[in-house]
């Protein structure tokens, strides 16, 4: 048989396998992390929502940049993809001031060398989206780096190419999300190089695990925003007084069900498709 897969590695909530010399299998589990800790309780179908969303965006953005997607498997959570030479930087685009971007701005007035206006508040929309690359940390947190440091890792021409493509992708998807009442505050993309030296979008794209999605109707700059998907989990964990170190708490059934509903709602609002239809026949709908 030719359906053996070799485990290559684990992310916090995903597994990576080799299928053959040219194909990989990315499997999204139902695990969820909060405050950087993977919780002992799973969210049913979370992996399917993320795989379906990622597949949707790969299909929708294929005219902007080719991507690694070959096929979605019938389990709805597994993506067969092309094996690439991955670039050693995370390609982050920020349209709003949050997370490490907000931290860096408060400390220096700049993010990754982008000097910003004075007086911006947390979660404020930036004058324009900015490309803020980061290193890929093996453990711990990625480190934000400026253009010079990133270009040293990937080369000047490749840097310019991923910057342009990342901003174009953010522009396309943030407009789609905004039209459906969801703010795409920021997103992390990963690119690889194929056998012909061409840039290819890889990994997961525009999922709640790689992006900050905020409900537009609750947007209120001047502080942190509620997360579209994880807010019930965060609020519940905070209510327990958990110290945010391993191991995390078990979730209650109502927190699990409420959170699953938020993931499904994100899928349906962002794709315009019924999640039950995706479960029945996992597929990407071409633009
Ligand atoms: C690749 N990761 C991240 C680590 C995961 C995912 N198309 C590709 N070609 C070569 N390598 C990768 C990809 C993709 N995507 C992705 N690491 C390498 C990663 C651990 C578990 F699910």
Short mmCIF file of C-alpha atoms and ligand atoms in Angstrom, two decimals:
data_model
loop_
_atom_site.label_atom_id
_atom_site.label_comp_id
_atom_site.label_asym_id
_atom_site.label_seq_id
_atom_site.Cartn_x
_atom_site.Cartn_y
_atom_site.Cartn_z
CA UNK A 1 0.00 0.00 0.00
CA UNK A 2 1.09 3.61 -0.54
CA UNK A 3 -0.97 5.24 2.24
CA UNK A 4 1.63 5.20 4.97
CA UNK A 5 2.48 8.52 6.54
CA UNK A 6 5.65 9.33 8.52
CA UNK A 7 5.24 11.69 11.41
CA UNK A 8 7.54 14.71 10.92
CA UNK A 9 6.57 16.96 13.78
CA UNK A 10 3.98 18.38 16.13
CA UNK A 11 2.74 21.89 16.62
CA UNK A 12 0.73 22.83 19.70
CA UNK A 13 -2.51 21.78 18.03
CA UNK A 14 -1.43 20.26 14.67
CA UNK A 15 0.56 17.33 13.34
CA UNK A 16 2.71 17.15 10.23
CA UNK A 17 3.35 13.95 8.25
CA UNK A 18 5.30 13.06 5.13
CA UNK A 19 3.24 11.18 2.51
CA UNK A 20 5.99 10.75 -0.10
CA UNK A 21 8.93 12.68 -1.52
CA UNK A 22 6.80 15.61 -2.64
CA UNK A 23 3.67 15.60 -0.45
CA UNK A 24 2.97 16.39 3.19
CA UNK A 25 -0.14 15.94 5.33
CA UNK A 26 -1.15 18.69 7.77
CA UNK A 27 -3.65 17.48 10.35
CA UNK A 28 -5.53 19.98 12.51
CA UNK A 29 -6.63 18.51 15.84
CA UNK A 30 -9.48 19.75 18.04
CA UNK A 31 -7.00 20.87 20.69
CA UNK A 32 -7.20 24.49 21.83
CA UNK A 33 -4.61 26.66 23.52
CA UNK A 34 -5.14 29.71 25.63
CA UNK A 35 -2.50 31.89 27.29
CA UNK A 36 0.02 29.66 25.42
CA UNK A 37 -1.12 26.48 27.20
CA UNK A 38 -2.90 23.61 25.41
CA UNK A 39 -5.98 22.71 27.45
CA UNK A 40 -6.96 19.12 28.37
CA UNK A 41 -10.44 19.58 26.85
CA UNK A 42 -10.96 19.56 23.08
CA UNK A 43 -13.42 21.66 21.04
CA UNK A 44 -15.29 19.26 18.71
CA UNK A 45 -14.74 20.13 15.02
CA UNK A 46 -12.29 22.98 15.71
CA UNK A 47 -9.70 21.30 13.48
CA UNK A 48 -12.27 20.91 10.69
CA UNK A 49 -13.26 24.57 10.93
CA UNK A 50 -9.63 25.65 10.64
CA UNK A 51 -8.85 23.27 7.78
CA UNK A 52 -11.98 24.32 5.89
CA UNK A 53 -11.29 28.02 6.41
CA UNK A 54 -7.68 27.67 5.33
CA UNK A 55 -8.76 25.72 2.22
CA UNK A 56 -11.35 28.38 1.45
CA UNK A 57 -8.77 31.17 1.58
CA UNK A 58 -6.27 29.18 -0.47
CA UNK A 59 -8.93 28.82 -3.18
CA UNK A 60 -9.96 32.47 -2.96
CA UNK A 61 -6.43 33.86 -3.10
CA UNK A 62 -4.84 31.53 -5.67
CA UNK A 63 -4.86 34.35 -8.24
CA UNK A 64 -2.77 36.51 -5.88
CA UNK A 65 -0.20 33.80 -5.09
CA UNK A 66 -0.01 30.03 -5.67
CA UNK A 67 -0.41 27.90 -2.53
CA UNK A 68 0.59 24.48 -1.27
CA UNK A 69 -2.93 22.97 -1.17
CA UNK A 70 -3.31 19.74 -3.14
CA UNK A 71 -6.43 18.22 -1.56
CA UNK A 72 -8.59 18.15 1.54
CA UNK A 73 -9.21 14.69 2.92
CA UNK A 74 -12.68 13.34 3.67
CA UNK A 75 -12.05 13.64 7.42
CA UNK A 76 -12.26 17.44 6.89
CA UNK A 77 -9.23 18.08 9.11
CA UNK A 78 -6.35 16.89 6.91
CA UNK A 79 -4.70 18.87 4.12
CA UNK A 80 -2.50 17.19 1.54
CA UNK A 81 0.03 19.77 0.46
CA UNK A 82 3.16 20.27 -1.60
CA UNK A 83 6.45 19.91 0.22
CA UNK A 84 8.36 23.19 0.03
CA UNK A 85 11.54 24.79 1.30
CA UNK A 86 10.04 27.02 3.98
CA UNK A 87 11.31 30.57 4.44
CA UNK A 88 12.79 31.14 7.93
CA UNK A 89 10.51 34.10 8.73
CA UNK A 90 6.90 34.51 9.81
CA UNK A 91 5.16 37.01 7.53
CA UNK A 92 2.90 39.05 9.79
CA UNK A 93 0.58 41.82 8.61
CA UNK A 94 -1.01 44.15 11.13
CA UNK A 95 -3.93 46.44 10.40
CA UNK A 96 -4.62 47.14 14.09
CA UNK A 97 -2.45 47.71 17.17
CA UNK A 98 -2.53 44.53 19.28
CA UNK A 99 -0.38 41.85 20.89
CA UNK A 100 3.38 42.24 20.46
CA UNK A 101 2.79 45.12 18.04
CA UNK A 102 1.08 47.14 20.77
CA UNK A 103 3.86 46.17 23.23
CA UNK A 104 6.60 47.28 20.82
CA UNK A 105 4.76 50.52 19.95
CA UNK A 106 4.36 51.45 23.60
CA UNK A 107 8.04 50.77 24.26
CA UNK A 108 9.53 52.48 21.18
CA UNK A 109 6.86 54.15 19.03
CA UNK A 110 7.68 51.68 16.24
CA UNK A 111 7.03 48.08 15.14
CA UNK A 112 9.70 46.25 13.13
CA UNK A 113 11.16 49.61 12.06
CA UNK A 114 7.78 51.10 11.06
CA UNK A 115 7.67 54.40 12.97
CA UNK A 116 4.04 55.11 13.83
CA UNK A 117 2.19 58.29 14.77
CA UNK A 118 2.20 59.26 18.44
CA UNK A 119 -0.85 58.80 20.63
CA UNK A 120 -2.28 55.59 19.16
CA UNK A 121 -4.28 53.50 21.61
CA UNK A 122 -4.45 49.71 22.02
CA UNK A 123 -6.45 47.97 19.23
CA UNK A 124 -6.59 51.17 17.12
CA UNK A 125 -6.60 50.76 13.37
CA UNK A 126 -3.25 51.73 11.86
CA UNK A 127 -3.07 54.45 9.20
CA UNK A 128 -2.31 51.59 6.80
CA UNK A 129 -1.52 47.88 7.23
CA UNK A 130 2.15 47.17 7.91
CA UNK A 131 4.35 44.13 7.24
CA UNK A 132 6.00 43.08 10.53
CA UNK A 133 8.09 39.93 10.04
CA UNK A 134 9.26 37.76 12.90
CA UNK A 135 11.80 35.01 13.42
CA UNK A 136 10.53 31.46 13.87
CA UNK A 137 11.38 30.59 17.43
CA UNK A 138 12.00 26.87 18.06
CA UNK A 139 10.67 27.41 21.57
CA UNK A 140 9.19 30.46 23.21
CA UNK A 141 7.88 33.44 21.28
CA UNK A 142 8.74 34.66 17.80
CA UNK A 143 10.84 37.83 17.79
CA UNK A 144 9.75 40.81 15.71
CA UNK A 145 12.51 41.90 13.30
CA UNK A 146 13.02 44.83 10.96
CA UNK A 147 13.46 44.82 7.18
CA UNK A 148 17.25 44.58 7.40
CA UNK A 149 17.20 41.54 9.70
CA UNK A 150 14.49 39.80 7.65
CA UNK A 151 16.24 40.53 4.34
CA UNK A 152 19.41 39.03 5.83
CA UNK A 153 17.45 35.78 6.34
CA UNK A 154 15.64 35.54 2.99
CA UNK A 155 17.40 37.99 0.66
CA UNK A 156 16.32 41.48 -0.46
CA UNK A 157 14.34 40.42 -3.54
CA UNK A 158 12.48 37.65 -1.67
CA UNK A 159 11.75 40.05 1.18
CA UNK A 160 10.19 42.58 -1.20
CA UNK A 161 8.13 39.80 -2.78
CA UNK A 162 6.72 38.40 0.49
CA UNK A 163 6.04 41.89 1.81
CA UNK A 164 4.04 42.82 -1.29
CA UNK A 165 2.15 39.51 -1.36
CA UNK A 166 1.41 39.51 2.37
CA UNK A 167 -0.04 43.03 2.20
CA UNK A 168 -2.09 42.12 -0.86
CA UNK A 169 -3.45 38.97 0.84
CA UNK A 170 -4.30 40.91 4.00
CA UNK A 171 -6.08 43.54 1.93
CA UNK A 172 -8.19 40.96 0.13
CA UNK A 173 -9.16 38.87 3.16
CA UNK A 174 -9.68 41.81 5.56
CA UNK A 175 -12.13 43.34 3.07
CA UNK A 176 -14.03 40.04 2.79
CA UNK A 177 -14.14 39.72 6.59
CA UNK A 178 -15.23 43.36 7.07
CA UNK A 179 -18.13 42.82 4.67
CA UNK A 180 -19.28 40.05 7.04
CA UNK A 181 -18.88 42.02 10.27
CA UNK A 182 -15.50 40.63 11.27
CA UNK A 183 -12.30 42.64 11.74
CA UNK A 184 -9.09 40.90 10.67
CA UNK A 185 -6.80 42.70 13.12
CA UNK A 186 -3.63 40.89 12.04
CA UNK A 187 -2.45 37.66 10.49
CA UNK A 188 0.60 35.42 10.27
CA UNK A 189 1.49 33.85 6.92
CA UNK A 190 4.17 31.37 5.94
CA UNK A 191 5.70 31.01 2.53
CA UNK A 192 7.88 28.36 0.95
CA UNK A 193 9.82 27.96 -2.29
CA UNK A 194 8.95 25.21 -4.77
CA UNK A 195 11.30 23.23 -7.03
CA UNK A 196 11.20 26.01 -9.63
CA UNK A 197 12.18 28.69 -7.11
CA UNK A 198 8.67 30.12 -7.06
CA UNK A 199 7.11 31.55 -3.91
CA UNK A 200 4.16 29.52 -2.57
CA UNK A 201 1.77 30.32 0.30
CA UNK A 202 1.87 27.44 2.81
CA UNK A 203 0.86 26.36 6.33
CA UNK A 204 -2.61 27.51 7.46
CA UNK A 205 -3.95 30.83 6.18
CA UNK A 206 -6.43 33.25 7.73
CA UNK A 207 -7.66 30.90 10.45
CA UNK A 208 -8.49 32.00 14.00
CA UNK A 209 -5.27 30.26 15.15
CA UNK A 210 -3.08 32.32 12.80
CA UNK A 211 -5.04 35.58 12.91
CA UNK A 212 -6.85 37.88 15.30
CA UNK A 213 -10.53 38.04 14.37
CA UNK A 214 -12.67 40.55 16.27
CA UNK A 215 -16.45 40.96 16.11
CA UNK A 216 -16.88 44.37 14.43
CA UNK A 217 -20.02 45.25 16.39
CA UNK A 218 -18.09 45.06 19.68
CA UNK A 219 -15.01 46.95 18.47
CA UNK A 220 -13.93 49.59 20.96
CA UNK A 221 -10.35 50.87 20.65
CA UNK A 222 -8.51 51.85 23.84
CA UNK A 223 -8.06 48.36 25.28
CA UNK A 224 -7.91 44.67 24.35
CA UNK A 225 -10.75 43.35 22.15
CA UNK A 226 -12.82 40.21 22.70
CA UNK A 227 -11.59 37.32 20.54
CA UNK A 228 -14.17 36.07 18.04
CA UNK A 229 -13.43 32.42 18.85
CA UNK A 230 -11.70 32.08 22.23
CA UNK A 231 -13.34 34.67 24.45
CA UNK A 232 -15.54 32.18 26.37
CA UNK A 233 -12.46 30.07 27.07
CA UNK A 234 -10.41 33.04 28.24
CA UNK A 235 -13.19 34.41 30.44
CA UNK A 236 -13.83 30.98 31.99
CA UNK A 237 -10.10 30.43 32.65
CA UNK A 238 -9.78 33.92 34.17
CA UNK A 239 -12.81 33.25 36.41
CA UNK A 240 -11.00 30.23 37.91
CA UNK A 241 -7.97 32.24 38.96
CA UNK A 242 -5.75 29.78 37.05
CA UNK A 243 -2.10 30.94 37.02
CA UNK A 244 -1.75 30.29 33.27
CA UNK A 245 0.94 27.64 33.68
CA UNK A 246 0.71 23.98 32.62
CA UNK A 247 -1.55 22.15 33.10
CA UNK A 248 -4.57 24.17 32.11
CA UNK A 249 -8.09 23.59 33.47
CA UNK A 250 -10.74 21.29 32.01
CA UNK A 251 -13.51 23.26 30.30
CA UNK A 252 -17.18 22.88 31.18
CA UNK A 253 -19.67 21.56 28.61
CA UNK A 254 -21.26 24.97 28.15
CA UNK A 255 -17.89 26.63 27.51
CA UNK A 256 -17.06 23.85 25.02
CA UNK A 257 -20.40 24.15 23.20
CA UNK A 258 -20.34 27.95 23.18
CA UNK A 259 -16.80 27.95 21.80
CA UNK A 260 -17.63 25.35 19.13
CA UNK A 261 -20.55 27.54 18.06
CA UNK A 262 -18.22 30.54 17.71
CA UNK A 263 -15.80 28.58 15.48
CA UNK A 264 -18.70 27.38 13.32
CA UNK A 265 -20.06 30.94 13.17
CA UNK A 266 -16.65 32.23 12.06
CA UNK A 267 -16.53 29.58 9.33
CA UNK A 268 -20.03 30.36 8.08
CA UNK A 269 -19.68 34.14 8.18
CA UNK A 270 -16.26 34.20 6.55
CA UNK A 271 -16.96 31.61 3.85
CA UNK A 272 -20.69 32.14 3.29
CA UNK A 273 -21.01 28.33 3.33
CA UNK A 274 -22.93 26.03 5.68
CA UNK A 275 -20.52 24.15 7.96
CA UNK A 276 -22.74 21.01 7.78
CA UNK A 277 -22.22 21.00 3.99
CA UNK A 278 -18.45 21.17 4.53
CA UNK A 279 -18.61 18.22 6.96
CA UNK A 280 -20.61 16.20 4.46
CA UNK A 281 -18.23 16.94 1.59
CA UNK A 282 -14.99 18.71 2.54
CA UNK A 283 -13.98 20.63 -0.55
CA UNK A 284 -12.83 24.04 -1.58
CA UNK A 285 -15.11 26.15 -3.71
CA UNK A 286 -13.17 27.89 -6.43
CA UNK A 287 -13.52 31.64 -6.80
C1 LIG B 1 6.07 22.90 7.20
N1 LIG B 1 5.50 23.42 9.27
C2 LIG B 1 4.78 23.88 10.45
C3 LIG B 1 4.96 22.13 12.24
C4 LIG B 1 2.43 21.24 11.79
C5 LIG B 1 2.96 22.28 11.03
N2 LIG B 1 4.27 22.84 2.58
C6 LIG B 1 5.26 22.65 3.49
N3 LIG B 1 6.45 22.18 3.07
C7 LIG B 1 7.43 21.96 3.95
N4 LIG B 1 7.28 22.19 5.26
C8 LIG B 1 6.14 22.66 5.76
C9 LIG B 1 5.06 22.91 4.88
C10 LIG B 1 3.81 23.42 5.32
N5 LIG B 1 2.83 23.83 5.69
C11 LIG B 1 5.09 23.40 8.00
N6 LIG B 1 6.73 22.97 9.33
C12 LIG B 1 7.11 22.64 8.07
C13 LIG B 1 4.22 22.74 11.25
C14 LIG B 1 4.43 21.09 12.99
C15 LIG B 1 3.16 20.65 12.77
F1 LIG B 1 1.22 20.80 11.54
#
